[in-house]
Coordinates of C-alpha atoms in Angstrom, one line a residue:
M1 CA -9.8 4.6 -30.7
A2 CA -7.9 1.6 -29.3
K3 CA -8.3 0.8 -25.6
P4 CA -5.4 1.6 -23.4
E5 CA -3.2 -1.3 -22.4
V6 CA -3.0 -1.6 -18.6
L7 CA -0.6 -3.7 -16.6
L8 CA -1.2 -4.6 -12.9
A9 CA 2.0 -5.6 -11.0
G10 CA 1.6 -7.4 -7.7
A11 CA -1.8 -9.2 -8.3
T12 CA -0.6 -12.1 -6.2
G13 CA 0.0 -9.8 -3.2
Y14 CA -2.1 -8.4 -0.4
I15 CA -2.8 -5.0 -1.9
G16 CA -2.6 -6.0 -5.6
G17 CA -4.9 -9.0 -5.1
T18 CA -7.5 -6.8 -3.5
V19 CA -7.1 -4.2 -6.2
L20 CA -7.7 -6.9 -8.8
T21 CA -10.9 -8.0 -7.1
N22 CA -12.0 -4.4 -6.9
I23 CA -11.4 -4.0 -10.6
L24 CA -13.3 -7.1 -11.5
N25 CA -16.2 -6.0 -9.4
S26 CA -16.0 -2.3 -10.4
K27 CA -18.8 -0.5 -12.1
N28 CA -16.7 2.5 -13.1
G29 CA -16.1 1.3 -16.6
F30 CA -12.5 0.3 -16.0
L31 CA -12.6 -3.1 -17.7
E32 CA -14.9 -1.9 -20.5
N33 CA -12.4 0.9 -21.4
S34 CA -9.1 -0.9 -21.1
N35 CA -7.2 -4.1 -21.8
L36 CA -5.9 -5.5 -18.5
S37 CA -2.9 -7.8 -18.1
L38 CA -1.4 -9.1 -14.9
L39 CA 2.4 -9.3 -14.3
V40 CA 2.9 -12.7 -12.7
R41 CA 6.0 -14.6 -11.6
G42 CA 5.5 -18.4 -11.9
E43 CA 3.6 -20.5 -14.4
D44 CA 1.5 -22.1 -11.6
K45 CA 0.1 -18.8 -10.5
A46 CA -0.4 -17.5 -14.0
R47 CA -2.4 -20.6 -14.9
I48 CA -4.8 -19.9 -12.0
F49 CA -5.4 -16.4 -13.3
N50 CA -5.7 -17.7 -16.9
E51 CA -8.3 -20.3 -15.9
K52 CA -10.4 -17.4 -14.5
G53 CA -10.2 -15.6 -17.9
M54 CA -7.4 -13.2 -17.1
K55 CA -4.5 -12.4 -19.3
T56 CA -1.0 -12.7 -17.7
V57 CA 2.5 -11.7 -18.6
L58 CA 5.2 -13.9 -17.1
F59 CA 8.4 -12.3 -15.7
E60 CA 11.5 -13.6 -14.0
D61 CA 12.4 -11.0 -11.4
L62 CA 11.8 -7.4 -10.7
K63 CA 15.5 -7.1 -10.1
N64 CA 15.9 -7.8 -13.9
T65 CA 15.4 -4.1 -14.8
E66 CA 16.0 -4.7 -18.6
E67 CA 13.1 -7.2 -18.6
V68 CA 10.9 -5.0 -16.5
A69 CA 11.5 -2.0 -18.8
S70 CA 10.9 -4.1 -21.9
I71 CA 7.6 -5.4 -20.6
A72 CA 6.5 -1.9 -19.5
S73 CA 7.1 -0.5 -23.0
N74 CA 4.0 -2.4 -24.1
Y75 CA 1.6 -0.6 -21.8
D76 CA -0.1 2.8 -21.4
L77 CA -0.8 2.5 -17.7
I78 CA 1.0 0.5 -15.1
I79 CA -0.5 0.0 -11.6
N80 CA 2.4 -1.1 -9.4
T81 CA 1.3 -2.5 -6.1
T82 CA 4.5 -4.3 -5.2
P83 CA 6.5 -3.1 -2.1
G84 CA 7.5 0.5 -2.6
G85 CA 11.1 0.3 -1.6
S86 CA 12.5 -1.1 -4.8
V87 CA 14.0 1.9 -6.6
D88 CA 15.4 0.1 -9.6
S89 CA 12.2 -1.7 -10.6
A90 CA 10.1 1.5 -10.2
V91 CA 12.5 3.4 -12.4
A92 CA 12.5 0.5 -14.9
F93 CA 8.7 0.6 -15.1
I94 CA 8.8 4.3 -15.8
K95 CA 11.6 4.2 -18.4
G96 CA 9.7 1.5 -20.2
L97 CA 6.6 3.6 -20.2
G98 CA 8.7 6.5 -21.5
N99 CA 9.8 4.3 -24.4
R100 CA 6.2 3.5 -25.1
K101 CA 5.4 7.2 -25.3
Q102 CA 8.3 7.9 -27.7
T103 CA 7.1 5.0 -29.9
T104 CA 3.4 5.8 -30.0
G105 CA 3.2 9.4 -29.2
K106 CA 0.5 8.6 -26.6
E107 CA 0.5 9.8 -23.0
V108 CA 1.5 7.2 -20.4
Y109 CA 0.8 6.8 -16.7
Y110 CA 2.3 5.1 -13.7
I111 CA 0.6 4.4 -10.3
H112 CA 3.1 3.7 -7.5
T113 CA 2.7 2.2 -4.0
S114 CA 4.4 3.9 -1.1
G115 CA 3.5 4.5 2.6
T116 CA 3.4 7.2 5.2
S117 CA 6.5 6.0 7.0
N118 CA 8.2 8.2 4.4
I119 CA 7.0 11.3 6.1
A120 CA 6.9 10.0 9.7
S121 CA 8.9 11.6 12.6
L122 CA 9.9 10.4 16.0
S123 CA 8.7 13.7 17.3
P124 CA 5.1 13.7 18.6
S125 CA 4.5 17.3 17.4
T126 CA 4.4 16.5 13.7
P127 CA 2.2 18.9 11.6
T128 CA -0.5 17.6 9.4
L129 CA 0.6 17.1 5.8
T130 CA -1.8 17.6 2.9
S131 CA -1.7 16.9 -0.8
P132 CA -1.5 18.1 -3.4
S133 CA 1.0 20.5 -2.0
P134 CA 4.1 22.2 -3.6
T135 CA 5.9 21.7 -0.3
L136 CA 5.5 17.9 0.1
Y137 CA 8.0 16.8 -2.5
P138 CA 10.8 19.1 -1.2
H139 CA 9.9 17.8 2.3
L140 CA 10.6 14.3 1.2
Q141 CA 13.9 15.4 -0.3
R142 CA 14.9 17.1 2.9
L143 CA 14.0 14.1 5.0
N144 CA 15.9 11.7 2.7
A145 CA 19.0 14.0 2.7
E146 CA 19.0 13.8 6.5
T147 CA 18.1 10.1 6.8
P148 CA 18.1 7.9 3.6
Y149 CA 15.2 5.5 3.5
A150 CA 14.6 3.1 0.7
Q151 CA 10.9 3.7 0.2
R152 CA 11.3 7.4 0.3
T153 CA 14.2 7.2 -2.1
A154 CA 12.0 5.3 -4.5
D155 CA 9.3 8.0 -4.3
I156 CA 11.8 10.7 -5.1
A157 CA 13.1 8.6 -8.0
V158 CA 9.6 7.9 -9.3
I159 CA 8.8 11.6 -9.4
G160 CA 12.1 12.6 -10.9
T161 CA 12.3 9.8 -13.5
G162 CA 8.6 10.5 -14.4
I163 CA 9.3 14.1 -15.1
S164 CA 12.4 13.4 -17.2
A165 CA 10.7 10.5 -19.2
G166 CA 7.5 12.4 -19.7
V167 CA 5.5 9.9 -17.7
H168 CA 2.6 11.0 -15.5
T169 CA 3.2 9.5 -12.0
Y170 CA 0.8 9.1 -9.1
I171 CA 2.0 7.9 -5.7
L172 CA -0.4 6.4 -3.2
M173 CA 0.8 6.8 0.3
P174 CA -1.4 4.8 2.7
P175 CA -0.8 4.6 6.5
T176 CA -1.1 1.3 8.4
I177 CA -3.2 -1.1 6.3
Y178 CA -5.5 -3.5 8.0
G179 CA -8.1 -6.1 7.2
T180 CA -8.3 -9.3 5.2
G181 CA -7.4 -9.0 1.5
T182 CA -9.7 -10.4 -1.2
G183 CA -7.1 -11.7 -3.6
L184 CA -6.4 -15.3 -4.6
F185 CA -3.1 -15.6 -2.8
N186 CA -1.7 -13.4 0.0
R187 CA -4.6 -12.0 2.1
T188 CA -2.8 -10.6 5.1
T189 CA -1.0 -7.4 5.8
I190 CA 2.5 -7.2 7.2
Q191 CA 2.4 -5.1 10.4
V192 CA -0.4 -6.5 12.5
P193 CA 0.6 -10.2 12.0
T194 CA 4.2 -9.4 12.6
I195 CA 3.4 -7.8 16.0
M196 CA 1.1 -10.7 16.8
R197 CA 3.7 -13.3 16.0
A198 CA 6.2 -11.4 18.3
A199 CA 3.6 -11.4 21.0
L200 CA 3.1 -15.2 20.7
K201 CA 6.8 -15.7 20.9
Q202 CA 7.1 -13.4 24.0
K203 CA 3.9 -14.6 25.5
Q204 CA 3.1 -11.0 26.1
V205 CA 2.1 -7.9 24.1
W206 CA 4.4 -5.0 24.0
Q207 CA 3.4 -1.3 23.9
L208 CA 5.4 1.7 22.9
A209 CA 6.0 3.8 26.0
S210 CA 4.1 6.8 24.7
D211 CA 0.3 6.8 24.4
E212 CA 0.6 10.1 22.7
V213 CA 1.8 8.6 19.4
D214 CA -1.1 8.4 16.9
V215 CA -1.0 6.1 14.0
E216 CA -3.4 6.4 11.0
H217 CA -5.0 3.4 9.3
V218 CA -7.0 2.3 6.3
H219 CA -8.8 -0.9 5.4
V220 CA -7.2 -2.7 2.4
E221 CA -10.6 -2.7 0.6
D222 CA -11.0 1.0 0.9
L223 CA -7.4 1.5 -0.2
S224 CA -8.0 -0.7 -3.3
G225 CA -10.9 1.5 -4.2
L226 CA -8.6 4.5 -4.4
Y227 CA -6.3 2.7 -6.9
V228 CA -9.3 1.7 -9.0
L229 CA -10.7 5.2 -8.9
I230 CA -7.5 6.8 -10.1
A231 CA -6.9 4.1 -12.7
G232 CA -10.5 4.4 -13.9
K233 CA -10.2 8.2 -14.4
I234 CA -7.0 7.7 -16.4
V235 CA -8.4 5.1 -18.8
Q236 CA -11.6 7.2 -19.3
G237 CA -9.6 10.4 -19.8
D238 CA -11.2 12.1 -16.9
F239 CA -8.3 14.1 -15.3
K240 CA -10.4 16.7 -13.4
G241 CA -8.6 17.2 -10.1
L242 CA -6.1 14.4 -10.9
V243 CA -2.6 15.8 -10.3
S244 CA 0.6 14.0 -11.2
G245 CA 4.3 14.5 -10.7
E246 CA 5.7 16.5 -7.8
E247 CA 2.2 17.1 -6.4
G248 CA 0.8 13.7 -7.4
I249 CA 0.9 12.2 -3.9
Y250 CA -2.3 10.8 -2.5
F251 CA -3.0 10.0 1.2
A252 CA -5.5 7.5 2.2
A253 CA -6.1 7.6 6.0
T254 CA -9.7 6.9 7.2
G255 CA -9.0 6.7 11.0
K256 CA -6.4 6.7 13.7
H257 CA -5.4 4.9 16.8
T258 CA -2.7 5.2 19.5
W259 CA -0.1 2.5 20.0
G260 CA -1.6 1.9 23.4
E261 CA -5.0 1.1 21.8
F262 CA -3.3 -1.0 19.1
S263 CA -1.4 -3.1 21.6
K264 CA -4.4 -3.7 23.8
G265 CA -6.5 -4.7 20.8
I266 CA -3.9 -7.4 19.9
R267 CA -3.7 -8.5 23.6
D268 CA -7.5 -8.9 23.8
A269 CA -7.7 -10.9 20.6
L270 CA -4.9 -13.3 21.7
V271 CA -6.3 -13.7 25.2
E272 CA -9.7 -14.5 23.7
M273 CA -8.1 -17.1 21.5
G274 CA -6.4 -18.6 24.5
E275 CA -2.9 -18.0 23.1
I276 CA -1.5 -15.8 25.8
K277 CA -2.5 -15.4 29.5
E278 CA -0.6 -12.3 30.4
R279 CA -3.0 -9.4 30.2
E280 CA -0.4 -6.8 31.3
V281 CA 1.1 -5.0 28.3
K282 CA 4.8 -4.4 28.6
R283 CA 5.9 -0.8 27.9
V284 CA 9.0 -0.5 25.8
G285 CA 10.8 2.3 23.9
L286 CA 11.0 2.8 20.2
K287 CA 14.5 1.3 19.8
E288 CA 13.6 -1.8 21.8
A289 CA 10.4 -2.3 19.8
A290 CA 12.2 -1.8 16.5
N291 CA 14.3 -5.0 17.2
E292 CA 11.0 -7.0 17.0
W293 CA 8.8 -5.0 14.7
T294 CA 8.6 -1.7 12.9
G295 CA 6.4 1.2 14.0
G296 CA 6.1 4.0 16.5
N297 CA 6.6 6.9 14.1
D298 CA 4.2 9.8 14.4
Y299 CA 2.6 11.7 11.5
R300 CA -0.6 13.4 10.4
T301 CA -2.0 13.3 6.9
D302 CA -5.1 14.7 5.2
A303 CA -6.8 12.6 2.5
E304 CA -8.9 15.5 1.3
A305 CA -7.4 15.3 -2.2
S306 CA -8.3 11.6 -2.5
R307 CA -11.9 12.3 -1.3
N308 CA -12.2 15.3 -3.7
L309 CA -11.6 12.8 -6.6
G310 CA -14.6 10.9 -5.4
W311 CA -13.0 8.4 -3.1
Q312 CA -15.6 7.1 -0.6
P313 CA -14.2 4.7 2.0
E314 CA -16.8 2.4 3.6
K315 CA -15.1 0.8 6.5
T316 CA -15.9 2.1 10.0
E317 CA -14.2 2.2 13.4
K318 CA -16.1 -1.0 14.2
D319 CA -14.4 -2.7 11.3
F320 CA -11.0 -1.6 12.7
Q321 CA -11.8 -3.0 16.2
N322 CA -13.1 -6.3 14.7
H323 CA -9.9 -6.8 12.6
Y324 CA -7.8 -7.8 15.6
L325 CA -9.6 -11.0 16.2
E326 CA -10.0 -11.6 12.5
T327 CA -6.2 -11.3 12.0
A328 CA -5.4 -13.4 15.0
K329 CA -7.4 -16.3 13.6
L330 CA -5.5 -16.0 10.2
V331 CA -2.1 -15.8 12.0
L332 CA -2.8 -18.9 14.0
E333 CA -4.2 -20.7 11.1
A334 CA -1.0 -20.0 9.1
Q335 CA 1.2 -21.2 11.9
K336 CA -0.5 -24.5 11.9
K337 CA 0.2 -25.2 8.2

């Protein structure tokens, strides 16, 4: 039997680069049981991958949906680690896979990257959400009908298009992602460096007014392990416990922190680096903070479904505490370039 053709989109990014490293180091038979290609924009970056023995597929732009669908029609599984708010490109990937299924008669699969901001609320009394659950997809639809949100709109489109095109879809919905990535290019997350840069500009760290707001987190290496676990099961035909479609949403939280703890961790790192002197954290409201950086929403998720698949996160609370100083060094290094 021919090996399934797999396409990884976003290999030059923070999540995708770490997923690729995980795949290359994996012992779950992923590489032995599939043919992996990387979707890359730019010949220079493609050449770097090629020199390391990896197959690449050049593309112009994810906004070119005809090109995306055409490329996708050559694959049996697509792992899309690009930002989750692009509805059109996600739909194009899935339609391309649907064309592949019509041509070959083989089952096709799509792994999508999202985030828990989709299910967040400004209310501190949010119930814990679990997956798989028949109520989660309708919950997303209700939230989006009330307040349209690009990333949530994309999730709804992924599920709906997957069902109509006969494509098995799996949405990974991580919380705040922290830690240094292991890819060849972008190795930093968005949220923590953004808040740190704002603090450097203001010469003071801000904190959301409420200490009651919990935020969940996951290390990028642990998260990448979930991608590789699900993809590995697909290429090996092991679908026990692996749910797709309306219930195919997978959470990935491994710990939680309050915004107060988060802001103080950033403050301590920047003070230690000698970049700010003000130790008092300024309390602000959600709307004021949103003008500088995103965050503040409250939610609870349960990653039991992911763990039941065999996902075994390795990072600890100590790793989370250490990441503040690690990230501060990377932010400052980047600003000097």
